[in-house]
JSON list of C-alpha atoms in Angstrom, two decimals:
[
{"chain": "D", "resi": 14, "resn": "PRO", "atom": "CA", "xyz": [-1.24, 9.60, 23.41]},
{"chain": "D", "resi": 15, "resn": "GLU", "atom": "CA", "xyz": [-4.52, 8.59, 24.89]},
{"chain": "D", "resi": 16, "resn": "MET", "atom": "CA", "xyz": [-4.89, 4.82, 24.61]},
{"chain": "D", "resi": 17, "resn": "LYS", "atom": "CA", "xyz": [-8.35, 3.38, 24.24]},
{"chain": "D", "resi": 18, "resn": "SER", "atom": "CA", "xyz": [-9.76, -0.02, 23.40]},
{"chain": "D", "resi": 19, "resn": "THR", "atom": "CA", "xyz": [-9.21, 0.59, 19.68]},
{"chain": "D", "resi": 20, "resn": "GLY", "atom": "CA", "xyz": [-5.55, -0.35, 20.10]},
{"chain": "D", "resi": 21, "resn": "GLU", "atom": "CA", "xyz": [-3.66, 2.78, 19.17]},
{"chain": "D", "resi": 22, "resn": "VAL", "atom": "CA", "xyz": [0.09, 2.58, 18.82]},
{"chain": "D", "resi": 23, "resn": "MET", "atom": "CA", "xyz": [2.79, 5.17, 18.34]},
{"chain": "D", "resi": 24, "resn": "GLY", "atom": "CA", "xyz": [6.40, 5.30, 17.31]},
{"chain": "D", "resi": 25, "resn": "ILE", "atom": "CA", "xyz": [9.01, 7.71, 18.59]},
{"chain": "D", "resi": 26, "resn": "ASP", "atom": "CA", "xyz": [12.11, 8.76, 16.70]},
{"chain": "D", "resi": 27, "resn": "ARG", "atom": "CA", "xyz": [13.90, 11.93, 15.63]},
{"chain": "D", "resi": 28, "resn": "ASP", "atom": "CA", "xyz": [12.92, 11.10, 12.05]},
{"chain": "D", "resi": 29, "resn": "PHE", "atom": "CA", "xyz": [9.28, 10.97, 10.93]},
{"chain": "D", "resi": 30, "resn": "ALA", "atom": "CA", "xyz": [9.78, 8.01, 8.60]},
{"chain": "D", "resi": 31, "resn": "LEU", "atom": "CA", "xyz": [11.34, 5.88, 11.33]},
{"chain": "D", "resi": 32, "resn": "ALA", "atom": "CA", "xyz": [8.74, 6.96, 13.88]},
{"chain": "D", "resi": 33, "resn": "PHE", "atom": "CA", "xyz": [5.98, 5.99, 11.45]},
{"chain": "D", "resi": 34, "resn": "ALA", "atom": "CA", "xyz": [7.69, 2.67, 10.69]},
{"chain": "D", "resi": 35, "resn": "LYS", "atom": "CA", "xyz": [7.96, 1.94, 14.41]},
{"chain": "D", "resi": 36, "resn": "SER", "atom": "CA", "xyz": [4.27, 2.62, 14.87]},
{"chain": "D", "resi": 37, "resn": "GLN", "atom": "CA", "xyz": [3.51, 0.17, 12.08]},
{"chain": "D", "resi": 38, "resn": "LEU", "atom": "CA", "xyz": [5.82, -2.46, 13.57]},
{"chain": "D", "resi": 39, "resn": "ALA", "atom": "CA", "xyz": [3.77, -2.26, 16.75]},
{"chain": "D", "resi": 40, "resn": "SER", "atom": "CA", "xyz": [0.58, -2.93, 14.78]},
{"chain": "D", "resi": 41, "resn": "GLY", "atom": "CA", "xyz": [1.74, -5.73, 12.52]},
{"chain": "D", "resi": 42, "resn": "GLY", "atom": "CA", "xyz": [4.64, -4.37, 10.51]},
{"chain": "D", "resi": 43, "resn": "LEU", "atom": "CA", "xyz": [5.58, -3.18, 7.06]},
{"chain": "D", "resi": 44, "resn": "PRO", "atom": "CA", "xyz": [6.86, -5.55, 4.40]},
{"chain": "D", "resi": 45, "resn": "ALA", "atom": "CA", "xyz": [10.49, -5.40, 3.30]},
{"chain": "D", "resi": 46, "resn": "GLY", "atom": "CA", "xyz": [9.63, -6.63, -0.18]},
{"chain": "D", "resi": 47, "resn": "GLY", "atom": "CA", "xyz": [7.13, -8.45, -2.33]},
{"chain": "D", "resi": 48, "resn": "SER", "atom": "CA", "xyz": [4.22, -7.07, -4.30]},
{"chain": "D", "resi": 49, "resn": "VAL", "atom": "CA", "xyz": [2.26, -3.91, -3.67]},
{"chain": "D", "resi": 50, "resn": "PHE", "atom": "CA", "xyz": [-1.29, -3.54, -4.97]},
{"chain": "D", "resi": 51, "resn": "ILE", "atom": "CA", "xyz": [-2.21, -0.02, -6.04]},
{"chain": "D", "resi": 52, "resn": "SER", "atom": "CA", "xyz": [-5.68, 1.10, -7.07]},
{"chain": "D", "resi": 53, "resn": "VAL", "atom": "CA", "xyz": [-6.33, 4.79, -6.61]},
{"chain": "D", "resi": 54, "resn": "ARG", "atom": "CA", "xyz": [-8.84, 7.35, -7.79]},
{"chain": "D", "resi": 55, "resn": "ASP", "atom": "CA", "xyz": [-7.77, 9.56, -10.69]},
{"chain": "D", "resi": 56, "resn": "ARG", "atom": "CA", "xyz": [-6.87, 12.58, -8.62]},
{"chain": "D", "resi": 57, "resn": "ASP", "atom": "CA", "xyz": [-4.43, 10.51, -6.52]},
{"chain": "D", "resi": 58, "resn": "LYS", "atom": "CA", "xyz": [-2.52, 8.86, -9.37]},
{"chain": "D", "resi": 59, "resn": "LYS", "atom": "CA", "xyz": [0.00, 11.66, -9.88]},
{"chain": "D", "resi": 60, "resn": "ALA", "atom": "CA", "xyz": [0.64, 11.97, -6.14]},
{"chain": "D", "resi": 61, "resn": "LEU", "atom": "CA", "xyz": [1.51, 8.27, -5.84]},
{"chain": "D", "resi": 62, "resn": "ALA", "atom": "CA", "xyz": [3.72, 7.99, -8.93]},
{"chain": "D", "resi": 63, "resn": "GLU", "atom": "CA", "xyz": [6.91, 8.96, -7.07]},
{"chain": "D", "resi": 64, "resn": "SER", "atom": "CA", "xyz": [6.09, 6.64, -4.18]},
{"chain": "D", "resi": 65, "resn": "SER", "atom": "CA", "xyz": [5.54, 3.84, -6.70]},
{"chain": "D", "resi": 66, "resn": "ARG", "atom": "CA", "xyz": [8.92, 4.61, -8.29]},
{"chain": "D", "resi": 67, "resn": "LYS", "atom": "CA", "xyz": [10.53, 4.45, -4.84]},
{"chain": "D", "resi": 68, "resn": "LEU", "atom": "CA", "xyz": [8.88, 1.10, -4.12]},
{"chain": "D", "resi": 69, "resn": "VAL", "atom": "CA", "xyz": [10.34, -0.34, -7.32]},
{"chain": "D", "resi": 70, "resn": "ALA", "atom": "CA", "xyz": [13.78, 0.96, -6.29]},
{"chain": "D", "resi": 71, "resn": "LEU", "atom": "CA", "xyz": [13.28, -0.79, -2.94]},
{"chain": "D", "resi": 72, "resn": "GLY", "atom": "CA", "xyz": [12.64, -4.09, -4.74]},
{"chain": "D", "resi": 73, "resn": "PHE", "atom": "CA", "xyz": [8.84, -4.23, -4.80]},
{"chain": "D", "resi": 74, "resn": "LYS", "atom": "CA", "xyz": [6.75, -5.41, -7.72]},
{"chain": "D", "resi": 75, "resn": "LEU", "atom": "CA", "xyz": [3.79, -3.20, -8.67]},
{"chain": "D", "resi": 76, "resn": "ILE", "atom": "CA", "xyz": [0.35, -4.68, -9.30]},
{"chain": "D", "resi": 77, "resn": "ALA", "atom": "CA", "xyz": [-2.54, -2.37, -10.19]},
{"chain": "D", "resi": 78, "resn": "THR", "atom": "CA", "xyz": [-6.02, -2.21, -11.62]},
{"chain": "D", "resi": 79, "resn": "SER", "atom": "CA", "xyz": [-6.33, -1.07, -15.24]},
{"chain": "D", "resi": 80, "resn": "GLY", "atom": "CA", "xyz": [-6.58, 2.72, -14.80]},
{"chain": "D", "resi": 81, "resn": "THR", "atom": "CA", "xyz": [-3.81, 2.91, -12.23]},
{"chain": "D", "resi": 82, "resn": "ALA", "atom": "CA", "xyz": [-1.64, 0.46, -14.20]},
{"chain": "D", "resi": 83, "resn": "ASP", "atom": "CA", "xyz": [-2.02, 2.53, -17.37]},
{"chain": "D", "resi": 84, "resn": "TYR", "atom": "CA", "xyz": [-1.07, 5.72, -15.54]},
{"chain": "D", "resi": 85, "resn": "LEU", "atom": "CA", "xyz": [1.98, 4.18, -13.87]},
{"chain": "D", "resi": 86, "resn": "ARG", "atom": "CA", "xyz": [3.14, 2.62, -17.15]},
{"chain": "D", "resi": 87, "resn": "GLY", "atom": "CA", "xyz": [2.85, 6.08, -18.67]},
{"chain": "D", "resi": 88, "resn": "GLN", "atom": "CA", "xyz": [5.29, 7.21, -15.96]},
{"chain": "D", "resi": 89, "resn": "GLY", "atom": "CA", "xyz": [7.79, 4.59, -17.12]},
{"chain": "D", "resi": 90, "resn": "LEU", "atom": "CA", "xyz": [7.11, 2.01, -14.42]},
{"chain": "D", "resi": 91, "resn": "GLU", "atom": "CA", "xyz": [6.70, -1.72, -14.92]},
{"chain": "D", "resi": 92, "resn": "VAL", "atom": "CA", "xyz": [3.27, -2.75, -13.62]},
{"chain": "D", "resi": 93, "resn": "THR", "atom": "CA", "xyz": [1.29, -5.97, -13.72]},
{"chain": "D", "resi": 94, "resn": "ARG", "atom": "CA", "xyz": [-2.42, -5.38, -14.35]},
{"chain": "D", "resi": 95, "resn": "ILE", "atom": "CA", "xyz": [-4.94, -7.27, -12.23]},
{"chain": "D", "resi": 96, "resn": "ASN", "atom": "CA", "xyz": [-8.73, -7.46, -12.43]},
{"chain": "D", "resi": 97, "resn": "LYS", "atom": "CA", "xyz": [-11.05, -5.74, -10.00]},
{"chain": "D", "resi": 98, "resn": "VAL", "atom": "CA", "xyz": [-13.44, -8.20, -8.36]},
{"chain": "D", "resi": 99, "resn": "LEU", "atom": "CA", "xyz": [-16.29, -7.13, -10.65]},
{"chain": "D", "resi": 100, "resn": "GLU", "atom": "CA", "xyz": [-14.13, -7.75, -13.75]},
{"chain": "D", "resi": 101, "resn": "GLY", "atom": "CA", "xyz": [-13.89, -11.50, -13.16]},
{"chain": "D", "resi": 102, "resn": "ARG", "atom": "CA", "xyz": [-11.32, -14.02, -12.07]},
{"chain": "D", "resi": 103, "resn": "PRO", "atom": "CA", "xyz": [-8.50, -14.12, -11.39]},
{"chain": "D", "resi": 104, "resn": "HIS", "atom": "CA", "xyz": [-8.92, -10.85, -9.48]},
{"chain": "D", "resi": 105, "resn": "ILE", "atom": "CA", "xyz": [-7.25, -8.93, -6.68]},
{"chain": "D", "resi": 106, "resn": "VAL", "atom": "CA", "xyz": [-9.00, -10.75, -3.83]},
{"chain": "D", "resi": 107, "resn": "ASP", "atom": "CA", "xyz": [-7.79, -14.06, -5.30]},
{"chain": "D", "resi": 108, "resn": "ALA", "atom": "CA", "xyz": [-4.22, -12.69, -5.33]},
{"chain": "D", "resi": 109, "resn": "ILE", "atom": "CA", "xyz": [-4.56, -11.53, -1.72]},
{"chain": "D", "resi": 110, "resn": "LYS", "atom": "CA", "xyz": [-5.87, -14.91, -0.56]},
{"chain": "D", "resi": 111, "resn": "ASN", "atom": "CA", "xyz": [-3.05, -16.65, -2.47]},
{"chain": "D", "resi": 112, "resn": "GLY", "atom": "CA", "xyz": [-0.44, -14.65, -0.54]},
{"chain": "D", "resi": 113, "resn": "GLU", "atom": "CA", "xyz": [0.69, -12.71, -3.62]},
{"chain": "D", "resi": 114, "resn": "ILE", "atom": "CA", "xyz": [0.20, -9.22, -2.11]},
{"chain": "D", "resi": 115, "resn": "GLN", "atom": "CA", "xyz": [2.24, -7.81, 0.78]},
{"chain": "D", "resi": 116, "resn": "LEU", "atom": "CA", "xyz": [1.13, -4.15, 0.79]},
{"chain": "D", "resi": 117, "resn": "MET", "atom": "CA", "xyz": [-1.96, -2.28, -0.46]},
{"chain": "D", "resi": 118, "resn": "PHE", "atom": "CA", "xyz": [-2.78, 1.30, -1.43]},
{"chain": "D", "resi": 119, "resn": "ASN", "atom": "CA", "xyz": [-6.43, 1.92, -2.30]},
{"chain": "D", "resi": 120, "resn": "THR", "atom": "CA", "xyz": [-8.23, 5.24, -2.44]},
{"chain": "D", "resi": 121, "resn": "THR", "atom": "CA", "xyz": [-11.86, 5.43, -3.44]},
{"chain": "D", "resi": 122, "resn": "GLU", "atom": "CA", "xyz": [-14.39, 8.05, -4.30]},
{"chain": "D", "resi": 123, "resn": "GLY", "atom": "CA", "xyz": [-18.11, 7.71, -3.89]},
{"chain": "D", "resi": 124, "resn": "ALA", "atom": "CA", "xyz": [-20.41, 5.22, -2.23]},
{"chain": "D", "resi": 125, "resn": "GLN", "atom": "CA", "xyz": [-20.27, 2.68, -5.08]},
{"chain": "D", "resi": 126, "resn": "ALA", "atom": "CA", "xyz": [-16.47, 2.56, -5.13]},
{"chain": "D", "resi": 127, "resn": "MET", "atom": "CA", "xyz": [-16.41, 2.18, -1.35]},
{"chain": "D", "resi": 128, "resn": "ALA", "atom": "CA", "xyz": [-18.91, -0.68, -1.53]},
{"chain": "D", "resi": 129, "resn": "ASP", "atom": "CA", "xyz": [-16.93, -2.31, -4.35]},
{"chain": "D", "resi": 130, "resn": "SER", "atom": "CA", "xyz": [-13.74, -2.26, -2.26]},
{"chain": "D", "resi": 131, "resn": "PHE", "atom": "CA", "xyz": [-15.35, -4.00, 0.74]},
{"chain": "D", "resi": 132, "resn": "SER", "atom": "CA", "xyz": [-14.07, -7.47, -0.22]},
{"chain": "D", "resi": 133, "resn": "LEU", "atom": "CA", "xyz": [-10.62, -5.97, -0.76]},
{"chain": "D", "resi": 134, "resn": "ARG", "atom": "CA", "xyz": [-10.51, -4.44, 2.71]},
{"chain": "D", "resi": 135, "resn": "GLN", "atom": "CA", "xyz": [-11.86, -7.63, 4.26]},
{"chain": "D", "resi": 136, "resn": "ALA", "atom": "CA", "xyz": [-9.23, -9.78, 2.53]},
{"chain": "D", "resi": 137, "resn": "ALA", "atom": "CA", "xyz": [-6.46, -7.38, 3.61]},
{"chain": "D", "resi": 138, "resn": "VAL", "atom": "CA", "xyz": [-7.55, -7.56, 7.24]},
{"chain": "D", "resi": 139, "resn": "LEU", "atom": "CA", "xyz": [-7.89, -11.35, 7.19]},
{"chain": "D", "resi": 140, "resn": "GLY", "atom": "CA", "xyz": [-4.50, -11.64, 5.48]},
{"chain": "D", "resi": 141, "resn": "ASN", "atom": "CA", "xyz": [-2.82, -9.21, 7.88]},
{"chain": "D", "resi": 142, "resn": "ILE", "atom": "CA", "xyz": [-1.71, -7.05, 4.94]},
{"chain": "D", "resi": 143, "resn": "PRO", "atom": "CA", "xyz": [-0.90, -3.38, 5.57]},
{"chain": "D", "resi": 144, "resn": "TYR", "atom": "CA", "xyz": [-3.61, -1.41, 3.77]},
{"chain": "D", "resi": 145, "resn": "PHE", "atom": "CA", "xyz": [-3.54, 2.36, 3.29]},
{"chain": "D", "resi": 146, "resn": "THR", "atom": "CA", "xyz": [-6.55, 4.35, 2.10]},
{"chain": "D", "resi": 147, "resn": "THR", "atom": "CA", "xyz": [-5.04, 7.83, 1.80]},
{"chain": "D", "resi": 148, "resn": "VAL", "atom": "CA", "xyz": [-2.19, 9.32, -0.21]},
{"chain": "D", "resi": 149, "resn": "ALA", "atom": "CA", "xyz": [-0.60, 10.61, 3.01]},
{"chain": "D", "resi": 150, "resn": "GLY", "atom": "CA", "xyz": [-0.71, 7.14, 4.57]},
{"chain": "D", "resi": 151, "resn": "ALA", "atom": "CA", "xyz": [0.71, 5.49, 1.45]},
{"chain": "D", "resi": 152, "resn": "LYS", "atom": "CA", "xyz": [3.56, 8.00, 1.24]},
{"chain": "D", "resi": 153, "resn": "ALA", "atom": "CA", "xyz": [4.33, 7.56, 4.94]},
{"chain": "D", "resi": 154, "resn": "ALA", "atom": "CA", "xyz": [4.42, 3.78, 4.49]},
{"chain": "D", "resi": 155, "resn": "VAL", "atom": "CA", "xyz": [6.88, 4.03, 1.60]},
{"chain": "D", "resi": 156, "resn": "GLU", "atom": "CA", "xyz": [9.09, 6.43, 3.54]},
{"chain": "D", "resi": 157, "resn": "GLY", "atom": "CA", "xyz": [8.90, 4.13, 6.56]},
{"chain": "D", "resi": 158, "resn": "ILE", "atom": "CA", "xyz": [9.93, 1.09, 4.53]},
{"chain": "D", "resi": 159, "resn": "ALA", "atom": "CA", "xyz": [12.84, 3.03, 3.01]},
{"chain": "D", "resi": 160, "resn": "ALA", "atom": "CA", "xyz": [13.94, 4.24, 6.46]},
{"chain": "D", "resi": 161, "resn": "LEU", "atom": "CA", "xyz": [13.80, 0.73, 7.95]},
{"chain": "D", "resi": 162, "resn": "LYS", "atom": "CA", "xyz": [15.83, -0.67, 5.07]},
{"chain": "D", "resi": 163, "resn": "ALA", "atom": "CA", "xyz": [18.38, 2.11, 5.49]},
{"chain": "D", "resi": 164, "resn": "GLU", "atom": "CA", "xyz": [18.64, 1.42, 9.23]},
{"chain": "D", "resi": 165, "resn": "ILE", "atom": "CA", "xyz": [19.10, -2.30, 8.60]},
{"chain": "D", "resi": 166, "resn": "GLY", "atom": "CA", "xyz": [21.77, -1.48, 6.02]},
{"chain": "D", "resi": 167, "resn": "ARG", "atom": "CA", "xyz": [23.61, 0.74, 8.48]},
{"chain": "D", "resi": 168, "resn": "ALA", "atom": "CA", "xyz": [23.44, -1.95, 11.16]},
{"chain": "D", "resi": 169, "resn": "HIS", "atom": "CA", "xyz": [25.15, -4.46, 8.84]},
{"chain": "D", "resi": 170, "resn": "VAL", "atom": "CA", "xyz": [27.99, -2.15, 7.82]}
]
């Protein structure tokens, strides 16, 4: 890789999930548990349902905005609904600042949605919370967490 002042990192492994996890460890890490906040545009909901199911199996609690929460509940998952910032307090930024969120998946569509998520992104950065803005990134994060947990499990056997 070509390293520049932006601070790129990479992970090397025979397995993509472990390589991705290693790259994330070099840039702050992936959580082993806790709560994951999910708020995604409509066209991404179906794609993240299986990843959400896997997170629950890994011991995570799901927290989502109303539309995403409704969709995930419809898929048989237990989800806690949380307000968007514009919907009033307590809202997602409050939860982030209170240390209640350990991982975030947020995809947006359109200039207004991007502007609305500014405070979310800012709180994630200030709180050093892994924050993924694409379906591919979210799926890779989930696979990385699962791979790390599997490796830890094998090391303790």
